[in-house]
PDB file of C-alpha atoms in Angstrom:
ATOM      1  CA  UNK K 144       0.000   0.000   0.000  1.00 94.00           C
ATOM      2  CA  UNK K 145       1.102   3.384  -0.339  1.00 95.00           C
ATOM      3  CA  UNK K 146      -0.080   6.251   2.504  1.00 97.00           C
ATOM      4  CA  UNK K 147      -0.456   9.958   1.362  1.00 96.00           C
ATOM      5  CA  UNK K 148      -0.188  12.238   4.156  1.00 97.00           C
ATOM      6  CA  UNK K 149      -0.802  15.967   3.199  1.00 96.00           C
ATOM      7  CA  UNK K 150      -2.430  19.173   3.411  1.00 95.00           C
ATOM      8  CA  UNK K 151      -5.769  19.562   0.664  1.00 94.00           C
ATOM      9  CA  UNK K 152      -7.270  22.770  -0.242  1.00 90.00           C
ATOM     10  CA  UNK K 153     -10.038  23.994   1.369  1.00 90.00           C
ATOM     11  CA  UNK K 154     -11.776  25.810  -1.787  1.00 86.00           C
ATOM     12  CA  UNK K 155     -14.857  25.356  -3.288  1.00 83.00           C
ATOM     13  CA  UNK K 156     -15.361  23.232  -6.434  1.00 81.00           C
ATOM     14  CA  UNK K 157     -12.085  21.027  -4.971  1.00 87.00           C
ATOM     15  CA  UNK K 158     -12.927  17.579  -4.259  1.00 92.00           C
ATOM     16  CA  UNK K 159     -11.253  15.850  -1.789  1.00 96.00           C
ATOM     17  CA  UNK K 160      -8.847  12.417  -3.641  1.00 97.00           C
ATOM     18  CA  UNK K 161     -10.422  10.150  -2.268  1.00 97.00           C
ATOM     19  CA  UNK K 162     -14.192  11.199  -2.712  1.00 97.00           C
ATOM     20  CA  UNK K 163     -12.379  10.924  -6.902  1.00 97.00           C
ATOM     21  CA  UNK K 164     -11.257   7.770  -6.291  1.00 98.00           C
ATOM     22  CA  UNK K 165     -14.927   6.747  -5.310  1.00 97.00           C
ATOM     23  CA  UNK K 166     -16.092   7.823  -8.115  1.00 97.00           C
ATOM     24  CA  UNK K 167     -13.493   6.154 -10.393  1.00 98.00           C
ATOM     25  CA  UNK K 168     -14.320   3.046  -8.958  1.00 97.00           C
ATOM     26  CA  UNK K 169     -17.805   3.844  -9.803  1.00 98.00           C
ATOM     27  CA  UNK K 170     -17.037   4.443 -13.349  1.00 97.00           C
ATOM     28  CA  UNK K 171     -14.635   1.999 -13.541  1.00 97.00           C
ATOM     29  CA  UNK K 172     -11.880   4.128 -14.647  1.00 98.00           C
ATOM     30  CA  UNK K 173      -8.639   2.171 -15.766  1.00 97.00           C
ATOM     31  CA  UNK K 174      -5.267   2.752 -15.041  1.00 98.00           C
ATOM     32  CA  UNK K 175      -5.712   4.366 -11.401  1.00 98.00           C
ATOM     33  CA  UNK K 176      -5.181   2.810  -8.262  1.00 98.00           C
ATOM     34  CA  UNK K 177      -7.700   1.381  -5.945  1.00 97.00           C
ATOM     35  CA  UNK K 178      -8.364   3.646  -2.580  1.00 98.00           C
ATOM     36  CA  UNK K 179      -9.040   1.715   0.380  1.00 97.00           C
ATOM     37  CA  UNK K 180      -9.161   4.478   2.747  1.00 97.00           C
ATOM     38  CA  UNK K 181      -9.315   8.197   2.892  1.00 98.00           C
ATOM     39  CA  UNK K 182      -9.828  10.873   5.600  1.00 97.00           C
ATOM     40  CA  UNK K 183      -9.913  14.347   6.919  1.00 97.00           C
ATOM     41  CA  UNK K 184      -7.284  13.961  10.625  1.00 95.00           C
ATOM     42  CA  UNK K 185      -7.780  15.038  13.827  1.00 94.00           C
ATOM     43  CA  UNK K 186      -9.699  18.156  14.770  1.00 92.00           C
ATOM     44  CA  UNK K 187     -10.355  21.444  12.763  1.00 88.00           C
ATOM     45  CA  UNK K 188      -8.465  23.084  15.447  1.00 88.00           C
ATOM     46  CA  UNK K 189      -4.769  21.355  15.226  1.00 92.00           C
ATOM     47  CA  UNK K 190      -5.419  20.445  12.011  1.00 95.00           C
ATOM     48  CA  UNK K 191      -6.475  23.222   9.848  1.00 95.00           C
ATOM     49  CA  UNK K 192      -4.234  25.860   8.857  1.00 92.00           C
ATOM     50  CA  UNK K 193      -5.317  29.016  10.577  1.00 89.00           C
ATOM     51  CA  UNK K 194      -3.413  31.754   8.548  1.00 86.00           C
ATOM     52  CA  UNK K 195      -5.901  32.557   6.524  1.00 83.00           C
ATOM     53  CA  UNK K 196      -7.717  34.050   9.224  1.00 82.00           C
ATOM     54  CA  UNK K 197      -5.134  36.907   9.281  1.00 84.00           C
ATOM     55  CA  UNK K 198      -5.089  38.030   6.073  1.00 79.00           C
ATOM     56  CA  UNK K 199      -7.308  41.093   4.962  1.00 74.00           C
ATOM     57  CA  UNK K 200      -7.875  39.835   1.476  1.00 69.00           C
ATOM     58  CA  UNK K 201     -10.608  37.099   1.532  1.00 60.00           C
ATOM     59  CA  UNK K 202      -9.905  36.248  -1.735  1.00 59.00           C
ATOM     60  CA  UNK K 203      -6.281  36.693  -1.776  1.00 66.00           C
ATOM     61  CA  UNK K 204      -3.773  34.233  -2.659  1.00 72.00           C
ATOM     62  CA  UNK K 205      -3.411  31.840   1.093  1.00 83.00           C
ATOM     63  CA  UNK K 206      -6.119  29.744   1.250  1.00 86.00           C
ATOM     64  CA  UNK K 207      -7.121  27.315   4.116  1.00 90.00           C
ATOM     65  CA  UNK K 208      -5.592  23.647   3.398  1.00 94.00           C
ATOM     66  CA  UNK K 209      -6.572  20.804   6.108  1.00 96.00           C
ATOM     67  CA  UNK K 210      -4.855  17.623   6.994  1.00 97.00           C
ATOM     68  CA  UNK K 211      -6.013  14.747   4.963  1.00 97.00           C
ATOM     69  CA  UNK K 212      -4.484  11.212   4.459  1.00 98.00           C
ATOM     70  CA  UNK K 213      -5.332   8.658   1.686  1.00 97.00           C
ATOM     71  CA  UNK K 214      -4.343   4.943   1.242  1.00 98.00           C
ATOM     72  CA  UNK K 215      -4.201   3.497  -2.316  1.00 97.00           C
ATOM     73  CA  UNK K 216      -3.650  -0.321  -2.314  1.00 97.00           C
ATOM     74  CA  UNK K 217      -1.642  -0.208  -5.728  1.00 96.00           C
ATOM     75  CA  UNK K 218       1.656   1.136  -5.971  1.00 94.00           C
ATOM     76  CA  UNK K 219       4.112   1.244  -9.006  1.00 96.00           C
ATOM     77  CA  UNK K 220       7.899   2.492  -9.533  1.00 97.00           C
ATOM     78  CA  UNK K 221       8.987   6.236 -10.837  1.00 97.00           C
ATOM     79  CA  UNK K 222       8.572   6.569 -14.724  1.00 97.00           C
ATOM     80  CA  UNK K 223      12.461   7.145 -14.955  1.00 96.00           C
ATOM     81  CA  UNK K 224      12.953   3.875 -13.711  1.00 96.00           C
ATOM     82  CA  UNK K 225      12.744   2.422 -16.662  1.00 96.00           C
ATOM     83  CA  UNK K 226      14.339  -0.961 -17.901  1.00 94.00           C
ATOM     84  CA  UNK K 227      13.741  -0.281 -21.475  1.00 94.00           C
ATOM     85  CA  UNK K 228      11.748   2.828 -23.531  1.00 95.00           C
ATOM     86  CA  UNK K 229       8.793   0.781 -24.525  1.00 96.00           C
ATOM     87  CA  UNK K 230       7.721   0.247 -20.692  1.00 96.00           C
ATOM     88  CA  UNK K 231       8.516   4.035 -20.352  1.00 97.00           C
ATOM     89  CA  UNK K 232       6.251   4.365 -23.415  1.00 97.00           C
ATOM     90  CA  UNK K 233       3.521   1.741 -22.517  1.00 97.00           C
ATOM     91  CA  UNK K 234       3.684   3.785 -18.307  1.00 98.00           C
ATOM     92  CA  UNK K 235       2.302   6.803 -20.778  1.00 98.00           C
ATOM     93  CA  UNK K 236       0.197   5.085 -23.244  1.00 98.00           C
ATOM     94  CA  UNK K 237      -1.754   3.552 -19.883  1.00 98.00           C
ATOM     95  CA  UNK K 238      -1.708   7.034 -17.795  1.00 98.00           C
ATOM     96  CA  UNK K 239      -3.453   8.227 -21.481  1.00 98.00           C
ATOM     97  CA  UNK K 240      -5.900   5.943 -21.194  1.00 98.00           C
ATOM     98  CA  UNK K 241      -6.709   6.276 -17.445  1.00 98.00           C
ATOM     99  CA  UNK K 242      -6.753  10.161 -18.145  1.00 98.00           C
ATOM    100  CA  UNK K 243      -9.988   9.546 -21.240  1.00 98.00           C
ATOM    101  CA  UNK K 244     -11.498   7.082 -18.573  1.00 98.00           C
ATOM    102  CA  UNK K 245     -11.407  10.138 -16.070  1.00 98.00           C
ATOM    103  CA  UNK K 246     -12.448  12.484 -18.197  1.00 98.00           C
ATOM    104  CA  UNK K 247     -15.630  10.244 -19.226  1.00 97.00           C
ATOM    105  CA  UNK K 248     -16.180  10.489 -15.433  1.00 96.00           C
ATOM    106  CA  UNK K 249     -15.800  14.196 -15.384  1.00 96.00           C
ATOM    107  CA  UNK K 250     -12.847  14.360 -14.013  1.00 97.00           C
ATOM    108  CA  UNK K 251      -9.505  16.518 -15.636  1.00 96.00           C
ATOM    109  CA  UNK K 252      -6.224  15.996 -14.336  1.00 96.00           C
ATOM    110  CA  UNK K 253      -4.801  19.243 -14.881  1.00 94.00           C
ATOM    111  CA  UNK K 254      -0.903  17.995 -13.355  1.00 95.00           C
ATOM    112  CA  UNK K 255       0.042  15.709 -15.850  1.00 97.00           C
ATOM    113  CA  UNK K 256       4.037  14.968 -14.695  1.00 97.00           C
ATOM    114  CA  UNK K 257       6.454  12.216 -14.755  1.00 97.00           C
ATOM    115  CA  UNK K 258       5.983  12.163 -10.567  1.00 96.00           C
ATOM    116  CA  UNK K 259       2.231  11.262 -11.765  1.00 97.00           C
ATOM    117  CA  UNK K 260       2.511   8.526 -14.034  1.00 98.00           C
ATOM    118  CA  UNK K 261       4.107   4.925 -12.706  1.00 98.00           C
ATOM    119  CA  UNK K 262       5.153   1.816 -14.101  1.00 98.00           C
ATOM    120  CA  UNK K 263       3.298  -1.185 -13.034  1.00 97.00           C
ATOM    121  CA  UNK K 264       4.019  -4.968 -13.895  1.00 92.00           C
ATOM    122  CA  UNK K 265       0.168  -5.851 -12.486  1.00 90.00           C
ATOM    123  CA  UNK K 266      -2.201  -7.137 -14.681  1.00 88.00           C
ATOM    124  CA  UNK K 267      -5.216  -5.162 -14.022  1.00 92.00           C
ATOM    125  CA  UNK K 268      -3.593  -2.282 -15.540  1.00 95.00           C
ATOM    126  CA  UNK K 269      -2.256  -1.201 -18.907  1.00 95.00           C
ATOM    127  CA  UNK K 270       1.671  -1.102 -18.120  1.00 96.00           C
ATOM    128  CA  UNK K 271       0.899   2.211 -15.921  1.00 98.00           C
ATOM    129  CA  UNK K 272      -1.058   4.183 -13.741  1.00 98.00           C
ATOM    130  CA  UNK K 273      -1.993   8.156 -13.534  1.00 98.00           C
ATOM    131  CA  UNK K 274      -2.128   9.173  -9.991  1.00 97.00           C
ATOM    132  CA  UNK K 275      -2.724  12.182  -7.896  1.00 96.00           C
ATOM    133  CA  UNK K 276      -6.079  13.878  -8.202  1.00 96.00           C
ATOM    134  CA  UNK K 277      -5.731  16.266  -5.421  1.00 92.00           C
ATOM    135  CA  UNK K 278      -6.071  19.363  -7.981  1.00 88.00           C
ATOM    136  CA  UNK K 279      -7.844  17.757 -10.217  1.00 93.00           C
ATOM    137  CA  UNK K 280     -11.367  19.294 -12.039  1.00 92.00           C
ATOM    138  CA  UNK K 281     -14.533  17.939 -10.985  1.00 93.00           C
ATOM    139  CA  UNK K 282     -15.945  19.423 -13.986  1.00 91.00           C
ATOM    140  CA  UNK K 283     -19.537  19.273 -13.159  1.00 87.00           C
ATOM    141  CA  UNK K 284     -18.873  21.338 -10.474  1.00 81.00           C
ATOM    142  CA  UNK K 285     -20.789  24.347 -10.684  1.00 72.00           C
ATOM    143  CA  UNK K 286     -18.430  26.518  -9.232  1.00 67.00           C
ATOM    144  CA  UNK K 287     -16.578  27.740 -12.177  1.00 61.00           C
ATOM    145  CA  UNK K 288     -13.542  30.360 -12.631  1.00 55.00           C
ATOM    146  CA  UNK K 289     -10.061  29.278 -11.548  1.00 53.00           C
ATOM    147  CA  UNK K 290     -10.066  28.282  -7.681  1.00 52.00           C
ATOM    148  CA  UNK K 291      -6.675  29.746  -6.423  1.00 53.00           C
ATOM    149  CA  UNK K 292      -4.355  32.606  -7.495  1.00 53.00           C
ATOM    150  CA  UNK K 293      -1.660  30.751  -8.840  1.00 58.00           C
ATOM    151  CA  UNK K 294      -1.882  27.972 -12.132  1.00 63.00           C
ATOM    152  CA  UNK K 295      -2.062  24.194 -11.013  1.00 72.00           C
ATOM    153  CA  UNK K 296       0.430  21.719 -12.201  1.00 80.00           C
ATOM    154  CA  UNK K 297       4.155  21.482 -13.000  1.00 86.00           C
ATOM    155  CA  UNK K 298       5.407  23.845 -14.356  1.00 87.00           C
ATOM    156  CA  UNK K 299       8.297  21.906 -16.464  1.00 91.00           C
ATOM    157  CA  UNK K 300       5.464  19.706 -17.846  1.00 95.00           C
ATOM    158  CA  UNK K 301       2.491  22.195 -17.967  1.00 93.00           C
ATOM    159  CA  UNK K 302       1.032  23.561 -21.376  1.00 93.00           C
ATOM    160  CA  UNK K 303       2.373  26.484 -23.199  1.00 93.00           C
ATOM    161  CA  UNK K 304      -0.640  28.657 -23.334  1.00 92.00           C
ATOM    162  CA  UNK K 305      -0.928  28.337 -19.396  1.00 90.00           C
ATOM    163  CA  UNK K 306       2.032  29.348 -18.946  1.00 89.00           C
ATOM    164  CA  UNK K 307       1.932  32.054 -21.226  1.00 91.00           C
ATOM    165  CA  UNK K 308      -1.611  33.631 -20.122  1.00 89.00           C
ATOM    166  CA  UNK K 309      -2.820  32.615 -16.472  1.00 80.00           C
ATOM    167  CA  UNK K 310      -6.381  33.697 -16.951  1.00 84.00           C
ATOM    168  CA  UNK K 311      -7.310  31.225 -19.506  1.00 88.00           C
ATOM    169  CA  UNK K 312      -8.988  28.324 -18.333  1.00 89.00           C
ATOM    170  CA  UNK K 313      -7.288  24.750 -18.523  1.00 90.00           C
ATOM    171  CA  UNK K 314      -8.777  22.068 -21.012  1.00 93.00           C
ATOM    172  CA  UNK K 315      -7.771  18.464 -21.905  1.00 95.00           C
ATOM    173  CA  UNK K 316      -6.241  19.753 -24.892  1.00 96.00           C
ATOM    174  CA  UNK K 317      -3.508  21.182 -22.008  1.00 96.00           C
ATOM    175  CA  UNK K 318      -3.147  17.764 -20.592  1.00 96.00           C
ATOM    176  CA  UNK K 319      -2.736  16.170 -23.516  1.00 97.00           C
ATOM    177  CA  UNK K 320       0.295  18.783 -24.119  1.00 97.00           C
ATOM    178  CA  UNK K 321       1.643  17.686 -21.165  1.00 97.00           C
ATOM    179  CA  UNK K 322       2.370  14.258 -21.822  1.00 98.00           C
ATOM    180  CA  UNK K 323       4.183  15.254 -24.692  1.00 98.00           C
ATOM    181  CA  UNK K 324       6.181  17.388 -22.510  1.00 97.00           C
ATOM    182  CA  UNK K 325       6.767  14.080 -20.052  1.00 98.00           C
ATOM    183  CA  UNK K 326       7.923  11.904 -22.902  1.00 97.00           C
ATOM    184  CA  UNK K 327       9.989  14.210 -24.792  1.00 96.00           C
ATOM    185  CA  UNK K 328      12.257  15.216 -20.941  1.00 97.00           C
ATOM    186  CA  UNK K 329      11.910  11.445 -19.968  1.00 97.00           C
ATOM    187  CA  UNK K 330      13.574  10.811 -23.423  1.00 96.00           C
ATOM    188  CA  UNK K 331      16.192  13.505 -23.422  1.00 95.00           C
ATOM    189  CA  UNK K 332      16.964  12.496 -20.039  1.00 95.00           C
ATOM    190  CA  UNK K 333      17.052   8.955 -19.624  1.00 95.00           C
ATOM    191  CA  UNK K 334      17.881   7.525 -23.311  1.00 94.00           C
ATOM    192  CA  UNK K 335      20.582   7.680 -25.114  1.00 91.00           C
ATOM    193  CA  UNK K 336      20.106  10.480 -27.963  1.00 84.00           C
ATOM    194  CA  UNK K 337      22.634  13.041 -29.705  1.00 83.00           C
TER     195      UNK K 337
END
């Protein structure tokens, strides 16, 4: 199993990971791992973050985040880690087809990275597996506009345009950008090339 121990945004229109993994189960969405457990910790008192409270801008840039842990019961090893491109390549081809299966569900990445996508050797999935949803888009939320001040994903990996213009508003078309991105530094990186 793996445990995931952090701090999730309190914002409307966020889901919580594991409420998404629910609903992937649901769906049946391939190529993500199975969550067994998922929870908010402790109190709101010792485990919220209270600095929000201080600033004078309610709709400035620190938002509340509370402490949240998630087990998935399917695990995988770091795209880099590699034995040969074609499992590098298959890792992809399966976190492209769990990211269509997601976005079926109404669900949109939006952090498309090489930390996201692993190779697995199980076979219930596809070679791979596309994993944390924590700032993902539910996108039949109806709250719409962006949800924080500053543009989710990573930025080595993340789409031109959004890096270019910060107001626009992310689409799969973006994600799909972003695997290039992963494949082309994975490649440059870890094969051999002139």
């Amino acid at each position: 199993i793996f445990m995931k121990d952090s701090w999730r945004p309190v914002i409307a229109g966020v889901p919580r990971e594991g409420d998404v993994y629910s609903r992937f189960k649901a769906n049946a969405v391939r190529n993500v791992p199975h969550c067994s457990n998922s929870a908010d910790i402790g109190d709101d008192k010792y485990h919220s973050t209270q600095t929000d409270h201080f600033t004078r801008d309610p709709n400035g840039p620190i938002k509340p985040h509370r402490h949240y842990r998630l087990i998935l019961d399917d695990i995988g090893q770091p795209l880099n880690s590699f034995d040969c491109s074609r499992d590098m390549v298959r890792a992809v081809y399966a976190a492209l087809i769990a990211h269509e299966s997601a976005y079926r569900c109404g669900f949109l990445h939006r952090d498309i990275s090489s930390g996201n996508i692993l190779i697995t050797h199980d076979d219930k999935f596809d070679g791979g597996l596309l994993i944390d949803w924590d700032l993902c888009r539910d996108m039949n939320s109806q709250v719409d506009g962006p949800r924080r001040a500053a543009r989710t994903g990573t930025w080595q990996f993340m789409a031109a345009d959004l890096v270019k213009d910060p107001t626009i508003n992310h689409t799969l078309v973006h994600d799909l950008e972003s695997t290039f991105y992963v494949v082309f530094w994975i490649s440059i990186r870890f094969l051999r090339n002139s």
